[in-house]
Short mmCIF file of C-alpha atoms in Angstrom, two decimals:
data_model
loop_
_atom_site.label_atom_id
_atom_site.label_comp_id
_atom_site.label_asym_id
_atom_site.label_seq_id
_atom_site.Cartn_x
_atom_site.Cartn_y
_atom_site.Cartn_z
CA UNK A 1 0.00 0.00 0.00
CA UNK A 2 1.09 3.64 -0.61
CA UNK A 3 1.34 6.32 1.80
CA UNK A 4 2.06 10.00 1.39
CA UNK A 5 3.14 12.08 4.39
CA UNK A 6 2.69 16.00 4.61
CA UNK A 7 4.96 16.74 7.44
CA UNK A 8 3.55 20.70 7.76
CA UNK A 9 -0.13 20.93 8.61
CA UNK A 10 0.01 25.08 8.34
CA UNK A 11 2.48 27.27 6.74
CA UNK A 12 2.33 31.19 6.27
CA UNK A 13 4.18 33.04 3.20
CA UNK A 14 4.35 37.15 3.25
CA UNK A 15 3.24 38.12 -0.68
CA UNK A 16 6.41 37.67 -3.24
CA UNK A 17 8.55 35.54 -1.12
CA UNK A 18 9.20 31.56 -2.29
CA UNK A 19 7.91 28.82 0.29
CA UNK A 20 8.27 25.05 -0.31
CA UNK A 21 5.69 22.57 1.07
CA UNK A 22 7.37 18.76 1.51
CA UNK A 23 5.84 15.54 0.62
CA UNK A 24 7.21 12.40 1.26
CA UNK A 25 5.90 8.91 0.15
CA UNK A 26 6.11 5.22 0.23
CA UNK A 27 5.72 2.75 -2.50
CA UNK A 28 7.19 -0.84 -3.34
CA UNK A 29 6.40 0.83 -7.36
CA UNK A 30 8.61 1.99 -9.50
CA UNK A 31 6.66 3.37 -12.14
CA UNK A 32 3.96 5.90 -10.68
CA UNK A 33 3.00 9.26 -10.92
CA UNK A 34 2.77 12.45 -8.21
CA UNK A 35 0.55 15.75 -8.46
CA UNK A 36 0.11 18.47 -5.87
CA UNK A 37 -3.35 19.64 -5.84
CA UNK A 38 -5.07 22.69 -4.45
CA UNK A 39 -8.33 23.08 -2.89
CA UNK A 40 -8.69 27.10 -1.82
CA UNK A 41 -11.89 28.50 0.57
CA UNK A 42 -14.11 27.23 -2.49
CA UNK A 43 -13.14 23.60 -1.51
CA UNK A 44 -12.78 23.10 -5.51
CA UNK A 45 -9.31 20.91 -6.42
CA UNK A 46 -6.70 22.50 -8.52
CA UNK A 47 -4.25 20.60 -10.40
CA UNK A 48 -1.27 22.29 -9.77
CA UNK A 49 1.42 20.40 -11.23
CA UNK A 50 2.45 16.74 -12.11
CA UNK A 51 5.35 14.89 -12.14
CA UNK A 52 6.12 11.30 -13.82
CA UNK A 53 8.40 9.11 -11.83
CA UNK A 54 10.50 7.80 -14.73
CA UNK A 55 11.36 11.62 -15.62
CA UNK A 56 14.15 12.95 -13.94
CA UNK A 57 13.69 16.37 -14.93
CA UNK A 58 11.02 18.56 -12.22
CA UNK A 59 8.39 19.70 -13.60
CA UNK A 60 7.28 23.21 -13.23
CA UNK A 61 4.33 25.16 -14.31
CA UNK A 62 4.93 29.14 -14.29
CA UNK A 63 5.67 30.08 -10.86
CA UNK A 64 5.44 26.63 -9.50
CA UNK A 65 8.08 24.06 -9.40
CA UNK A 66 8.46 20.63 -7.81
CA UNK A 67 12.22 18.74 -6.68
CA UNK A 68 11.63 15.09 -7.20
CA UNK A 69 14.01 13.16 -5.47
CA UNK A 70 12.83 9.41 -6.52
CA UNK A 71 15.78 7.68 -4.22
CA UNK A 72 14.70 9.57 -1.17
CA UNK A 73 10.84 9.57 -2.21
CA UNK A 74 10.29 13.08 -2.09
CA UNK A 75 8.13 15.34 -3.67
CA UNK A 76 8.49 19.12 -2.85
CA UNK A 77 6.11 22.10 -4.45
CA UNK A 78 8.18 25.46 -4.64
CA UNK A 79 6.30 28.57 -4.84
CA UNK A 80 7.50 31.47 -6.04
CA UNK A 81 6.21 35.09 -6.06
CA UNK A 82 3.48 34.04 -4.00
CA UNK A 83 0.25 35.82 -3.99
CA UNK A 84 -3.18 36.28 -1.70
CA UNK A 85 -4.30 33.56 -4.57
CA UNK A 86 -1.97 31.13 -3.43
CA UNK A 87 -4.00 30.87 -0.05
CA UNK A 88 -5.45 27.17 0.30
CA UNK A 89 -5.46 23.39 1.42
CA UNK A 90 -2.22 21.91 -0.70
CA UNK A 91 -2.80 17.94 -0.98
CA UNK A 92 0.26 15.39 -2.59
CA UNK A 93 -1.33 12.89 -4.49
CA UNK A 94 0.15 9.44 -5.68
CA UNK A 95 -0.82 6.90 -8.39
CA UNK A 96 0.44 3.67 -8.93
CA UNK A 97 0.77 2.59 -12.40
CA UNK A 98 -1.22 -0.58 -12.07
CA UNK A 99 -4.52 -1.05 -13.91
CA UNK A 100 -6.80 -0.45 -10.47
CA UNK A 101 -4.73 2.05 -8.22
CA UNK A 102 -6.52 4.98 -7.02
CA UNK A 103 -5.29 8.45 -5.91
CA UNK A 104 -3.75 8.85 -2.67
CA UNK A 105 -3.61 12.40 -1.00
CA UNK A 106 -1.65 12.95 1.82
CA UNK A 107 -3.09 15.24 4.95
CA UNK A 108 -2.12 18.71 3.31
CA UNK A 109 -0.59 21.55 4.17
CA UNK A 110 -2.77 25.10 5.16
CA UNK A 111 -0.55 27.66 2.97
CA UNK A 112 -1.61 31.25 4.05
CA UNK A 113 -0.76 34.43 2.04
CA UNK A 114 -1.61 37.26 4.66
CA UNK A 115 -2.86 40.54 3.21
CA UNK B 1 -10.65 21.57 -19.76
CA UNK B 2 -12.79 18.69 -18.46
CA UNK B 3 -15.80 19.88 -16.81
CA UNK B 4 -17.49 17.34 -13.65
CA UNK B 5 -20.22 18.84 -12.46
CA UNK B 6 -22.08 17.61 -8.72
CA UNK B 7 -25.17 18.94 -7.71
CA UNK B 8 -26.88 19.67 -5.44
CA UNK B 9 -23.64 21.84 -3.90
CA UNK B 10 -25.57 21.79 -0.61
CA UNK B 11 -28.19 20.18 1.05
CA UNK B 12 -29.84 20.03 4.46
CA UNK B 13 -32.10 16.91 5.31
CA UNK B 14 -33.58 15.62 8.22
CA UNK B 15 -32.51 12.22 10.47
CA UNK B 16 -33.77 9.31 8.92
CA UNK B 17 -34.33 10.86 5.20
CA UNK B 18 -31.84 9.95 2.08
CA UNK B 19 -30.07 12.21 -0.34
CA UNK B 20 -28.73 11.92 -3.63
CA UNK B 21 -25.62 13.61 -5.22
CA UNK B 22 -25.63 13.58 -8.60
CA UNK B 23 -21.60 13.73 -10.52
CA UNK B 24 -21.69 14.37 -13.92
CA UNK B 25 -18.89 14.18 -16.59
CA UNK B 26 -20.11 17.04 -19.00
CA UNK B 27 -17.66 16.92 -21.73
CA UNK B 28 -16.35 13.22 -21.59
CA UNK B 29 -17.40 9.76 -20.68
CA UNK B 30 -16.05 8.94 -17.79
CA UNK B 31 -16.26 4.72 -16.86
CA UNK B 32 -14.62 5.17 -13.80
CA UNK B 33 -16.28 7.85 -11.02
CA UNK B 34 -14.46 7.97 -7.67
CA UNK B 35 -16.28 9.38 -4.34
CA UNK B 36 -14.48 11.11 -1.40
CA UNK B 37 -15.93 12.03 1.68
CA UNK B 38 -13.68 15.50 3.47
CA UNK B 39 -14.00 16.21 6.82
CA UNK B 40 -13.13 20.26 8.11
CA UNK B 41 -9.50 20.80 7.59
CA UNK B 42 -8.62 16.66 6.41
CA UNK B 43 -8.00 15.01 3.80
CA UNK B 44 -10.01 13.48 1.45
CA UNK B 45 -10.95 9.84 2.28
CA UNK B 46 -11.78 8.04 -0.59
CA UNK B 47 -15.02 6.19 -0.34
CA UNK B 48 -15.83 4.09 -3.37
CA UNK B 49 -14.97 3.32 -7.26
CA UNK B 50 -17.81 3.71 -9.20
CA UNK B 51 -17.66 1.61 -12.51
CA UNK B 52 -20.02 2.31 -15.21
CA UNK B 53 -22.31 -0.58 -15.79
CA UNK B 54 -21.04 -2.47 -12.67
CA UNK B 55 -21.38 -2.69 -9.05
CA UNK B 56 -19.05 -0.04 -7.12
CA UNK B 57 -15.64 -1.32 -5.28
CA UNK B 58 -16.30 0.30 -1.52
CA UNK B 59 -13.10 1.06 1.14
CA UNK B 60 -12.65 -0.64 4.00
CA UNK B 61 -14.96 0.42 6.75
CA UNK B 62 -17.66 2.25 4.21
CA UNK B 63 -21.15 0.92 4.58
CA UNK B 64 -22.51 -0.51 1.36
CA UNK B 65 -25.88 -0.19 2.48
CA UNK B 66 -25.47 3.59 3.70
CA UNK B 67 -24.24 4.68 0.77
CA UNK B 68 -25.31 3.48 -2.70
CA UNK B 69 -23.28 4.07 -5.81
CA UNK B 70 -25.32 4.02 -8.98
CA UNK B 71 -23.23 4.66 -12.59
CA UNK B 72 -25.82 4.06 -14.63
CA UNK B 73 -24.18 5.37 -18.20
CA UNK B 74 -20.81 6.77 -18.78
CA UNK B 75 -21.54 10.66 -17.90
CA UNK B 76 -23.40 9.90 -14.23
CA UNK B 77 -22.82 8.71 -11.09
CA UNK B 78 -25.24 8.98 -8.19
CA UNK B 79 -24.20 8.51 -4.49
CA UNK B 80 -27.07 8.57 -2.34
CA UNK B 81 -26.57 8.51 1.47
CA UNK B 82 -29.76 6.45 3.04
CA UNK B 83 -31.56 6.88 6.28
CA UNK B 84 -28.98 9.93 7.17
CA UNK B 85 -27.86 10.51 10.60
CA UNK B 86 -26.21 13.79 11.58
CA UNK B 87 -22.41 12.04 11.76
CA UNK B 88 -23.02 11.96 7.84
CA UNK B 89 -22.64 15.57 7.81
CA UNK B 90 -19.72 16.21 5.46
CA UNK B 91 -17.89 17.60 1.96
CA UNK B 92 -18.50 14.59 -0.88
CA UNK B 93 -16.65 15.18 -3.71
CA UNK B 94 -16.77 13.46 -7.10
CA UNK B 95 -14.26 13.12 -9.27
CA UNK B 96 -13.91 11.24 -12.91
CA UNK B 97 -10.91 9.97 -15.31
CA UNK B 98 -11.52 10.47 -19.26
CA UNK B 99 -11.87 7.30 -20.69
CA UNK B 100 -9.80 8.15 -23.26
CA UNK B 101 -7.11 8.91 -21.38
CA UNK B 102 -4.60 6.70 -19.38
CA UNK B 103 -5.14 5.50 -15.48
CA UNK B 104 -2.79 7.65 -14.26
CA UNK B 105 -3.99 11.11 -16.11
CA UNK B 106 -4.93 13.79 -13.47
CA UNK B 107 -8.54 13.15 -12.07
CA UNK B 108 -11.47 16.25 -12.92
CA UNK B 109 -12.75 16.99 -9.43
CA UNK B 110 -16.88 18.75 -8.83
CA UNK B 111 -17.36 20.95 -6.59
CA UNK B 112 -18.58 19.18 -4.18
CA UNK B 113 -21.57 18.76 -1.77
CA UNK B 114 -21.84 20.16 1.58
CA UNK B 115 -24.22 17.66 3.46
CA UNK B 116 -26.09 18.62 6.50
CA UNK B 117 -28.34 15.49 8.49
CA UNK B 118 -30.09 17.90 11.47
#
């Protein structure tokens, strides 16, 4: 079975600074994939980003930016330039990439952007 | 993009009454529907696998019975939470996986339900 462990249950970031939320996992797999969702006040999830296990190169998407570290299972979301937008529940996900694997989220992380 | 859409986004019912949530896949067929259940400031707990055409693969510890998972065609899913008790009060959220695309492509989330049992 899979687990993914959000070590930070709340984090605060002042506007325009960089903050990185961690994510660790555990899989027997070698082949899966990773995505940090969002879910802000409106409770709707946000893909954020994505990252495919056998890639070595992070994937980023505009001001956000992940460091995969397969070896160490780690899956970190970078910030940058943060804004009042950024405010909301961040979840790690995980998918196996057998036929019947569902996603697993990890407990998030609170990420607050004060005015 | 994708578009899922769950209705209603809230409802209040009474002890001992049953609600339905509807999850649609407007813009794709979706086979495979997944239900989550979110407590305040959690996680979401995954609750069942709705296939289309078939009978739904439940988690440990989720009542069959309690809550029924109909995916009648491959655009809707129906939870519906039977003879509800206030400790059902909770966030359901559907989500669905294009069938034309692989397992492991990102899932399209509603906006969930808000579910109050007084």
């Amino acid at each position: 079975a899979q687990t993914v462990t959000q070590s930070q249950p709340e984090m605060s970031v002042q506007e325009a600074e960089t903050v990185t939320l961690s994510c660790t996992y555990d899989t027997s797999e070698n082949n899966y994939y990773l995505f940090w969702y969002k879910q802000p006040p409106s409770r709707q999830m946000i893909l954020v980003i994505r990252q495919e296990a056998y890639k070595q190169q992070n994937a980023t998407e505009n001001r956000f930016s992940v460091n995969f570290q397969k070896a160490a299972k780690s899956f970190s979301l970078k910030i940058s330039d943060s804004q009042l937008g950024d405010t909301a529940m961040y979840f790690c996900a995980f998918i196996g990439v057998t036929g019947y694997s569902t996603l697993t989220f990890g407990k998030g992380t609170m990420l607050l952007v004060p005015p | 993009g994708a578009v899922v859409s769950q209705h209603p986004s809230w409802v209040i019912c009474k002890s001992g009454t049953s609600v339905k949530i509807e999850c649609r896949s407007l813009d794709f067929q979706a086979t495979t529907m997944f239900w989550y259940r979110q407590f305040p400031k959690q996680s979401l707990m995954l609750m069942a696998t709705s296939n289309e055409g078939s009978k739904a693969t439940y988690e440990q510890g989720v009542e069959k019975d309690k809550f029924l998972i109909n995916h009648a065609s491959l655009t809707l899913s129906t939870l519906t939470v039977t003879s509800a008790h206030p400790e059902d009060s909770s966030f359901y959220i559907c989500s669905a996986r294009d069938h034309a695309s692989s397992y492991n492509s990102p899932l399209h989330f509603g906006n969930g339900t808000r579910l109050t049992v007084t």
